[in-house]
PDB file of C-alpha atoms in Angstrom:
ATOM      1  CA  GLY A   1     134.981 158.993 135.114  1.00 61.00           C
ATOM      2  CA  GLU A   2     131.369 158.539 134.131  1.00 69.00           C
ATOM      3  CA  ASP A   3     129.505 161.511 132.655  1.00 88.00           C
ATOM      4  CA  VAL A   4     125.891 161.787 131.617  1.00 92.00           C
ATOM      5  CA  GLU A   5     124.621 164.749 129.627  1.00 94.00           C
ATOM      6  CA  GLN A   6     121.166 165.948 128.714  1.00 95.00           C
ATOM      7  CA  SER A   7     119.711 169.042 127.091  1.00 91.00           C
ATOM      8  CA  LEU A   8     118.234 171.494 129.562  1.00 92.00           C
ATOM      9  CA  PHE A   9     114.813 172.192 128.219  1.00 96.00           C
ATOM     10  CA  LEU A  10     112.052 170.820 125.969  1.00 97.00           C
ATOM     11  CA  SER A  11     108.743 172.348 125.198  1.00 97.00           C
ATOM     12  CA  VAL A  12     105.898 170.482 123.424  1.00 97.00           C
ATOM     13  CA  ARG A  13     102.185 170.903 122.872  1.00 97.00           C
ATOM     14  CA  GLU A  14      99.674 168.666 124.636  1.00 97.00           C
ATOM     15  CA  GLY A  15      99.001 165.553 122.570  1.00 97.00           C
ATOM     16  CA  ASP A  16     102.335 165.654 120.734  1.00 97.00           C
ATOM     17  CA  SER A  17     105.167 163.187 121.356  1.00 97.00           C
ATOM     18  CA  SER A  18     108.123 164.247 123.488  1.00 97.00           C
ATOM     19  CA  VAL A  19     111.615 162.938 122.950  1.00 97.00           C
ATOM     20  CA  ILE A  20     114.201 163.506 125.658  1.00 98.00           C
ATOM     21  CA  ASN A  21     117.792 162.624 124.802  1.00 97.00           C
ATOM     22  CA  CYS A  22     120.781 161.605 126.921  1.00 96.00           C
ATOM     23  CA  THR A  23     124.374 160.711 126.207  1.00 95.00           C
ATOM     24  CA  TYR A  24     126.745 158.905 128.468  1.00 91.00           C
ATOM     25  CA  THR A  25     130.435 158.121 128.343  1.00 87.00           C
ATOM     26  CA  ASP A  26     130.982 154.924 130.262  1.00 79.00           C
ATOM     27  CA  SER A  27     130.729 151.974 127.893  1.00 74.00           C
ATOM     28  CA  SER A  28     130.517 149.542 130.802  1.00 76.00           C
ATOM     29  CA  SER A  29     127.165 150.896 131.936  1.00 72.00           C
ATOM     30  CA  THR A  30     124.892 148.018 132.867  1.00 79.00           C
ATOM     31  CA  TYR A  31     121.554 149.734 133.391  1.00 88.00           C
ATOM     32  CA  LEU A  32     120.181 153.031 132.199  1.00 92.00           C
ATOM     33  CA  TYR A  33     117.310 154.783 133.849  1.00 94.00           C
ATOM     34  CA  TRP A  34     114.759 157.521 133.515  1.00 96.00           C
ATOM     35  CA  TYR A  35     113.548 159.250 136.632  1.00 96.00           C
ATOM     36  CA  LYS A  36     110.885 161.980 136.805  1.00 96.00           C
ATOM     37  CA  GLN A  37     110.881 164.852 139.347  1.00 93.00           C
ATOM     38  CA  GLU A  38     107.803 166.935 139.805  1.00 91.00           C
ATOM     39  CA  PRO A  39     108.061 170.267 141.701  1.00 85.00           C
ATOM     40  CA  GLY A  40     108.781 169.719 145.424  1.00 79.00           C
ATOM     41  CA  ALA A  41     108.822 165.950 145.021  1.00 83.00           C
ATOM     42  CA  GLY A  42     111.492 163.281 144.945  1.00 87.00           C
ATOM     43  CA  LEU A  43     112.794 161.203 142.057  1.00 92.00           C
ATOM     44  CA  GLN A  44     110.262 158.800 140.664  1.00 93.00           C
ATOM     45  CA  LEU A  45     111.700 155.824 138.791  1.00 92.00           C
ATOM     46  CA  LEU A  46     109.882 155.780 135.409  1.00 94.00           C
ATOM     47  CA  THR A  47     111.624 153.016 133.546  1.00 93.00           C
ATOM     48  CA  TYR A  48     114.964 151.457 132.962  1.00 91.00           C
ATOM     49  CA  ILE A  49     116.708 149.469 130.275  1.00 92.00           C
ATOM     50  CA  PHE A  50     119.420 146.836 130.523  1.00 89.00           C
ATOM     51  CA  SER A  51     122.383 147.589 128.328  1.00 86.00           C
ATOM     52  CA  ASN A  52     121.908 144.487 126.103  1.00 87.00           C
ATOM     53  CA  MET A  53     118.515 145.716 124.979  1.00 88.00           C
ATOM     54  CA  ASP A  54     117.770 148.214 122.153  1.00 92.00           C
ATOM     55  CA  MET A  55     114.285 149.181 123.102  1.00 95.00           C
ATOM     56  CA  LYS A  56     111.772 148.945 125.848  1.00 94.00           C
ATOM     57  CA  GLN A  57     108.178 150.027 125.774  1.00 95.00           C
ATOM     58  CA  ASP A  58     105.900 150.633 128.755  1.00 92.00           C
ATOM     59  CA  GLN A  59     102.517 152.129 127.972  1.00 95.00           C
ATOM     60  CA  ARG A  60     103.176 155.680 126.670  1.00 96.00           C
ATOM     61  CA  LEU A  61     106.913 155.439 127.317  1.00 97.00           C
ATOM     62  CA  THR A  62     109.447 154.101 124.850  1.00 97.00           C
ATOM     63  CA  VAL A  63     113.135 153.914 125.663  1.00 97.00           C
ATOM     64  CA  LEU A  64     115.665 153.575 122.857  1.00 97.00           C
ATOM     65  CA  LEU A  65     119.299 152.675 123.514  1.00 95.00           C
ATOM     66  CA  ASN A  66     122.037 153.024 120.935  1.00 93.00           C
ATOM     67  CA  LYS A  67     124.957 151.472 122.691  1.00 90.00           C
ATOM     68  CA  LYS A  68     127.411 152.214 119.881  1.00 90.00           C
ATOM     69  CA  ASP A  69     126.751 155.918 120.099  1.00 92.00           C
ATOM     70  CA  LYS A  70     126.106 155.834 123.909  1.00 91.00           C
ATOM     71  CA  HIS A  71     122.788 157.525 123.333  1.00 94.00           C
ATOM     72  CA  LEU A  72     119.623 156.958 125.281  1.00 95.00           C
ATOM     73  CA  SER A  73     116.230 158.528 124.563  1.00 97.00           C
ATOM     74  CA  LEU A  74     112.851 158.626 126.208  1.00 97.00           C
ATOM     75  CA  ARG A  75     109.824 159.065 124.081  1.00 98.00           C
ATOM     76  CA  ILE A  76     106.530 160.055 125.707  1.00 97.00           C
ATOM     77  CA  ALA A  77     103.531 159.503 123.451  1.00 97.00           C
ATOM     78  CA  ASP A  78     100.468 161.751 123.638  1.00 97.00           C
ATOM     79  CA  THR A  79     102.166 164.094 126.140  1.00 98.00           C
ATOM     80  CA  GLN A  80      99.840 165.489 128.762  1.00 97.00           C
ATOM     81  CA  THR A  81     100.178 168.580 130.951  1.00 95.00           C
ATOM     82  CA  GLY A  82     100.765 166.199 133.887  1.00 94.00           C
ATOM     83  CA  ASP A  83     103.944 165.103 132.210  1.00 96.00           C
ATOM     84  CA  SER A  84     105.450 168.483 132.883  1.00 97.00           C
ATOM     85  CA  ALA A  85     108.505 167.769 135.120  1.00 97.00           C
ATOM     86  CA  ILE A  86     112.247 167.374 135.089  1.00 96.00           C
ATOM     87  CA  TYR A  87     113.408 164.120 133.590  1.00 97.00           C
ATOM     88  CA  PHE A  88     116.726 162.664 134.672  1.00 97.00           C
ATOM     89  CA  CYS A  89     118.761 160.105 132.826  1.00 96.00           C
ATOM     90  CA  ALA A  90     121.023 157.925 134.976  1.00 94.00           C
ATOM     91  CA  GLU A  91     123.414 155.047 134.547  1.00 91.00           C
ATOM     92  CA  SER A  92     124.814 152.401 136.759  1.00 87.00           C
ATOM     93  CA  ILE A  93     127.631 149.912 136.457  1.00 74.00           C
ATOM     94  CA  GLU A  94     127.214 146.556 138.017  1.00 67.00           C
ATOM     95  CA  GLY A  95     130.388 145.897 140.012  1.00 59.00           C
ATOM     96  CA  ASN A  96     131.534 143.655 142.778  1.00 48.00           C
ATOM     97  CA  ASN A  97     130.352 146.062 145.472  1.00 54.00           C
ATOM     98  CA  ALA A  98     126.938 145.626 146.920  1.00 51.00           C
ATOM     99  CA  GLY A  99     124.457 147.911 145.264  1.00 62.00           C
ATOM    100  CA  ASN A 100     124.907 150.078 142.253  1.00 77.00           C
ATOM    101  CA  MET A 101     125.665 153.761 142.466  1.00 86.00           C
ATOM    102  CA  LEU A 102     123.770 155.930 139.977  1.00 91.00           C
ATOM    103  CA  THR A 103     125.341 158.692 137.944  1.00 92.00           C
ATOM    104  CA  PHE A 104     122.788 161.268 136.892  1.00 95.00           C
ATOM    105  CA  GLY A 105     122.500 163.735 134.057  1.00 95.00           C
ATOM    106  CA  GLY A 106     121.620 167.296 134.775  1.00 94.00           C
ATOM    107  CA  GLY A 107     117.955 166.794 133.971  1.00 96.00           C
ATOM    108  CA  THR A 108     115.706 167.996 131.167  1.00 97.00           C
ATOM    109  CA  ARG A 109     112.841 170.261 132.046  1.00 97.00           C
ATOM    110  CA  LEU A 110     109.784 169.256 129.989  1.00 97.00           C
ATOM    111  CA  MET A 111     107.102 171.879 129.602  1.00 97.00           C
ATOM    112  CA  VAL A 112     103.818 170.806 128.072  1.00 97.00           C
ATOM    113  CA  LYS A 113     101.651 173.614 126.726  1.00 95.00           C
ATOM    114  CA  PRO A 114      97.868 173.063 126.514  1.00 90.00           C
TER     115      PRO A 114
ATOM    116  CA  GLU B   1     102.327 151.193 147.607  1.00 77.00           C
ATOM    117  CA  PRO B   2     105.419 151.200 149.878  1.00 82.00           C
ATOM    118  CA  GLU B   3     107.640 154.265 149.672  1.00 91.00           C
ATOM    119  CA  VAL B   4     110.738 155.761 151.129  1.00 95.00           C
ATOM    120  CA  THR B   5     110.093 158.561 153.611  1.00 95.00           C
ATOM    121  CA  GLN B   6     112.447 161.259 154.875  1.00 96.00           C
ATOM    122  CA  THR B   7     112.376 163.649 157.768  1.00 96.00           C
ATOM    123  CA  PRO B   8     112.487 166.551 158.139  1.00 96.00           C
ATOM    124  CA  SER B   9     111.430 167.989 154.775  1.00 95.00           C
ATOM    125  CA  HIS B  10     113.440 171.137 155.466  1.00 97.00           C
ATOM    126  CA  GLN B  11     116.267 171.668 157.991  1.00 97.00           C
ATOM    127  CA  VAL B  12     117.906 175.010 158.682  1.00 98.00           C
ATOM    128  CA  THR B  13     121.108 174.973 160.653  1.00 97.00           C
ATOM    129  CA  GLN B  14     123.953 177.227 161.519  1.00 97.00           C
ATOM    130  CA  MET B  15     127.436 176.613 160.134  1.00 97.00           C
ATOM    131  CA  GLY B  16     129.427 174.301 162.433  1.00 97.00           C
ATOM    132  CA  GLN B  17     126.405 172.597 163.838  1.00 98.00           C
ATOM    133  CA  GLU B  18     125.737 168.813 163.565  1.00 98.00           C
ATOM    134  CA  VAL B  19     122.678 167.625 161.645  1.00 98.00           C
ATOM    135  CA  ILE B  20     121.091 164.229 161.294  1.00 97.00           C
ATOM    136  CA  LEU B  21     118.853 163.530 158.333  1.00 98.00           C
ATOM    137  CA  ARG B  22     116.556 160.596 158.701  1.00 97.00           C
ATOM    138  CA  CYS B  23     115.173 158.088 156.268  1.00 97.00           C
ATOM    139  CA  VAL B  24     112.860 155.115 156.505  1.00 97.00           C
ATOM    140  CA  PRO B  25     113.602 152.838 153.529  1.00 96.00           C
ATOM    141  CA  ILE B  26     111.091 150.423 152.032  1.00 94.00           C
ATOM    142  CA  SER B  27     110.752 147.621 154.509  1.00 91.00           C
ATOM    143  CA  ASN B  28     112.085 144.572 152.560  1.00 89.00           C
ATOM    144  CA  HIS B  29     114.987 146.465 150.985  1.00 92.00           C
ATOM    145  CA  LEU B  30     118.511 145.690 151.997  1.00 90.00           C
ATOM    146  CA  TYR B  31     120.542 148.336 150.160  1.00 92.00           C
ATOM    147  CA  PHE B  32     120.420 151.997 151.181  1.00 94.00           C
ATOM    148  CA  TYR B  33     121.807 155.128 149.557  1.00 95.00           C
ATOM    149  CA  TRP B  34     122.282 158.816 150.079  1.00 97.00           C
ATOM    150  CA  TYR B  35     122.502 161.297 147.214  1.00 97.00           C
ATOM    151  CA  ARG B  36     122.507 165.073 147.228  1.00 97.00           C
ATOM    152  CA  GLN B  37     121.614 167.764 144.750  1.00 94.00           C
ATOM    153  CA  ILE B  38     123.098 171.237 145.207  1.00 94.00           C
ATOM    154  CA  LEU B  39     120.733 173.847 143.728  1.00 91.00           C
ATOM    155  CA  GLY B  40     121.251 174.007 139.962  1.00 86.00           C
ATOM    156  CA  GLN B  41     123.626 171.035 139.883  1.00 90.00           C
ATOM    157  CA  LYS B  42     123.386 167.342 139.193  1.00 92.00           C
ATOM    158  CA  VAL B  43     122.261 164.707 141.638  1.00 94.00           C
ATOM    159  CA  GLU B  44     125.415 163.224 143.126  1.00 95.00           C
ATOM    160  CA  PHE B  45     126.005 159.906 144.822  1.00 94.00           C
ATOM    161  CA  LEU B  46     127.296 160.041 148.374  1.00 96.00           C
ATOM    162  CA  VAL B  47     127.269 156.609 149.862  1.00 95.00           C
ATOM    163  CA  SER B  48     125.743 153.138 149.673  1.00 92.00           C
ATOM    164  CA  PHE B  49     125.168 150.880 152.660  1.00 93.00           C
ATOM    165  CA  TYR B  50     124.551 147.150 152.931  1.00 90.00           C
ATOM    166  CA  ASN B  51     124.765 144.542 155.693  1.00 88.00           C
ATOM    167  CA  ASN B  52     125.464 147.226 158.243  1.00 89.00           C
ATOM    168  CA  GLU B  53     128.485 148.701 156.521  1.00 91.00           C
ATOM    169  CA  ILE B  54     129.367 151.206 153.833  1.00 93.00           C
ATOM    170  CA  SER B  55     129.811 149.372 150.503  1.00 90.00           C
ATOM    171  CA  GLU B  56     130.769 152.388 148.366  1.00 90.00           C
ATOM    172  CA  LYS B  57     131.311 156.074 148.905  1.00 92.00           C
ATOM    173  CA  SER B  58     132.161 159.107 146.820  1.00 92.00           C
ATOM    174  CA  GLU B  59     134.854 161.680 147.245  1.00 93.00           C
ATOM    175  CA  ILE B  60     132.203 164.045 148.690  1.00 94.00           C
ATOM    176  CA  PHE B  61     131.650 161.607 151.628  1.00 96.00           C
ATOM    177  CA  ASP B  62     134.575 162.657 153.788  1.00 94.00           C
ATOM    178  CA  ASP B  63     135.112 162.365 157.539  1.00 95.00           C
ATOM    179  CA  GLN B  64     132.428 164.935 158.226  1.00 96.00           C
ATOM    180  CA  PHE B  65     129.796 162.495 157.026  1.00 97.00           C
ATOM    181  CA  SER B  66     128.613 159.250 158.563  1.00 97.00           C
ATOM    182  CA  VAL B  67     125.743 156.870 158.089  1.00 97.00           C
ATOM    183  CA  GLU B  68     123.995 154.558 160.479  1.00 95.00           C
ATOM    184  CA  ARG B  69     121.183 152.123 160.649  1.00 92.00           C
ATOM    185  CA  PRO B  70     120.340 152.499 164.311  1.00 87.00           C
ATOM    186  CA  ASP B  71     117.407 150.119 164.314  1.00 87.00           C
ATOM    187  CA  GLY B  72     115.544 147.898 161.881  1.00 78.00           C
ATOM    188  CA  SER B  73     113.788 150.673 160.081  1.00 87.00           C
ATOM    189  CA  ASN B  74     115.763 154.009 160.101  1.00 94.00           C
ATOM    190  CA  PHE B  75     118.759 154.951 158.033  1.00 96.00           C
ATOM    191  CA  THR B  76     120.482 158.188 158.976  1.00 97.00           C
ATOM    192  CA  LEU B  77     123.033 160.586 157.484  1.00 98.00           C
ATOM    193  CA  LYS B  78     124.955 162.679 159.930  1.00 98.00           C
ATOM    194  CA  ILE B  79     127.023 165.742 159.039  1.00 98.00           C
ATOM    195  CA  ARG B  80     129.300 166.577 162.005  1.00 96.00           C
ATOM    196  CA  SER B  81     130.133 170.195 161.403  1.00 95.00           C
ATOM    197  CA  THR B  82     128.108 171.694 158.579  1.00 97.00           C
ATOM    198  CA  LYS B  83     129.545 174.097 156.066  1.00 97.00           C
ATOM    199  CA  LEU B  84     127.774 176.548 153.856  1.00 97.00           C
ATOM    200  CA  GLU B  85     128.538 174.342 150.838  1.00 96.00           C
ATOM    201  CA  ASP B  86     126.584 171.444 152.479  1.00 97.00           C
ATOM    202  CA  SER B  87     123.371 173.293 151.638  1.00 98.00           C
ATOM    203  CA  ALA B  88     121.564 170.982 149.232  1.00 97.00           C
ATOM    204  CA  MET B  89     118.613 168.597 148.804  1.00 96.00           C
ATOM    205  CA  TYR B  90     119.564 165.244 150.298  1.00 98.00           C
ATOM    206  CA  PHE B  91     117.821 162.181 148.878  1.00 97.00           C
ATOM    207  CA  CYS B  92     117.710 158.774 150.499  1.00 97.00           C
ATOM    208  CA  ALA B  93     117.097 155.763 148.286  1.00 96.00           C
ATOM    209  CA  SER B  94     116.635 152.011 148.887  1.00 94.00           C
ATOM    210  CA  GLY B  95     116.703 148.933 146.730  1.00 91.00           C
ATOM    211  CA  THR B  96     116.889 145.192 146.671  1.00 86.00           C
ATOM    212  CA  GLY B  97     120.452 145.241 145.267  1.00 76.00           C
ATOM    213  CA  GLY B  98     119.423 144.839 141.703  1.00 71.00           C
ATOM    214  CA  TYR B  99     118.775 147.546 139.237  1.00 77.00           C
ATOM    215  CA  GLU B 100     116.004 149.523 140.969  1.00 85.00           C
ATOM    216  CA  GLN B 101     116.538 152.328 143.447  1.00 91.00           C
ATOM    217  CA  TYR B 102     113.516 154.047 144.964  1.00 93.00           C
ATOM    218  CA  PHE B 103     114.005 157.625 146.193  1.00 95.00           C
ATOM    219  CA  GLY B 104     112.448 159.478 149.044  1.00 95.00           C
ATOM    220  CA  PRO B 105     111.086 163.089 148.653  1.00 93.00           C
ATOM    221  CA  GLY B 106     114.319 164.579 150.008  1.00 95.00           C
ATOM    222  CA  THR B 107     115.353 166.834 152.845  1.00 97.00           C
ATOM    223  CA  ARG B 108     116.334 170.335 151.967  1.00 97.00           C
ATOM    224  CA  LEU B 109     119.283 171.345 154.144  1.00 98.00           C
ATOM    225  CA  THR B 110     119.992 175.077 154.485  1.00 98.00           C
ATOM    226  CA  VAL B 111     123.238 176.012 156.259  1.00 98.00           C
ATOM    227  CA  THR B 112     123.402 179.685 157.293  1.00 97.00           C
TER     228      THR B 112
END
């Protein structure tokens, strides 16, 4: 079955770039996502990338996809203390069923030090 | 900005009791989902719902679980006879059927 893995923890200094990595096993993944979860809050969709793309940039966020290695990364430029949260990678596979179930990684806790 | 809402934010129940978790999806969305996250574990898919029927469900979603859209706005998850291992954060999500799913803030269910 599908499996998505992430490192548990990342610590950076304010103003530096953060890179959060994710690997997945299912080569038929159609979309790959990054969600952010702040303490006590739900999962906020940050960005996503379609599997036929290599890169997507959205303001301070850059998503890189290496489909050959099944590796996804999220780069946050000029990381701020407000970026401290848990970041989840997720994949979905477009099938015949209505809607796409998401398979999540375990989440990476990003701590930003002032 | 429209958002998914869930009630209650925290539910405590005794083992064997029935619970109903409620969700109000984003109004023009047609696809609805439930996920759960046991403390310290990954977010897991439970079920997806479209056109008034279940379109996909995971192994977790056994006969103790059911979903319903009782009216035009609510989407509910019922657990008939709760077990200790049902304690988790339950997230509702909705989408238009494409690639985006928007999540609610979750309901923390504690079974004692």
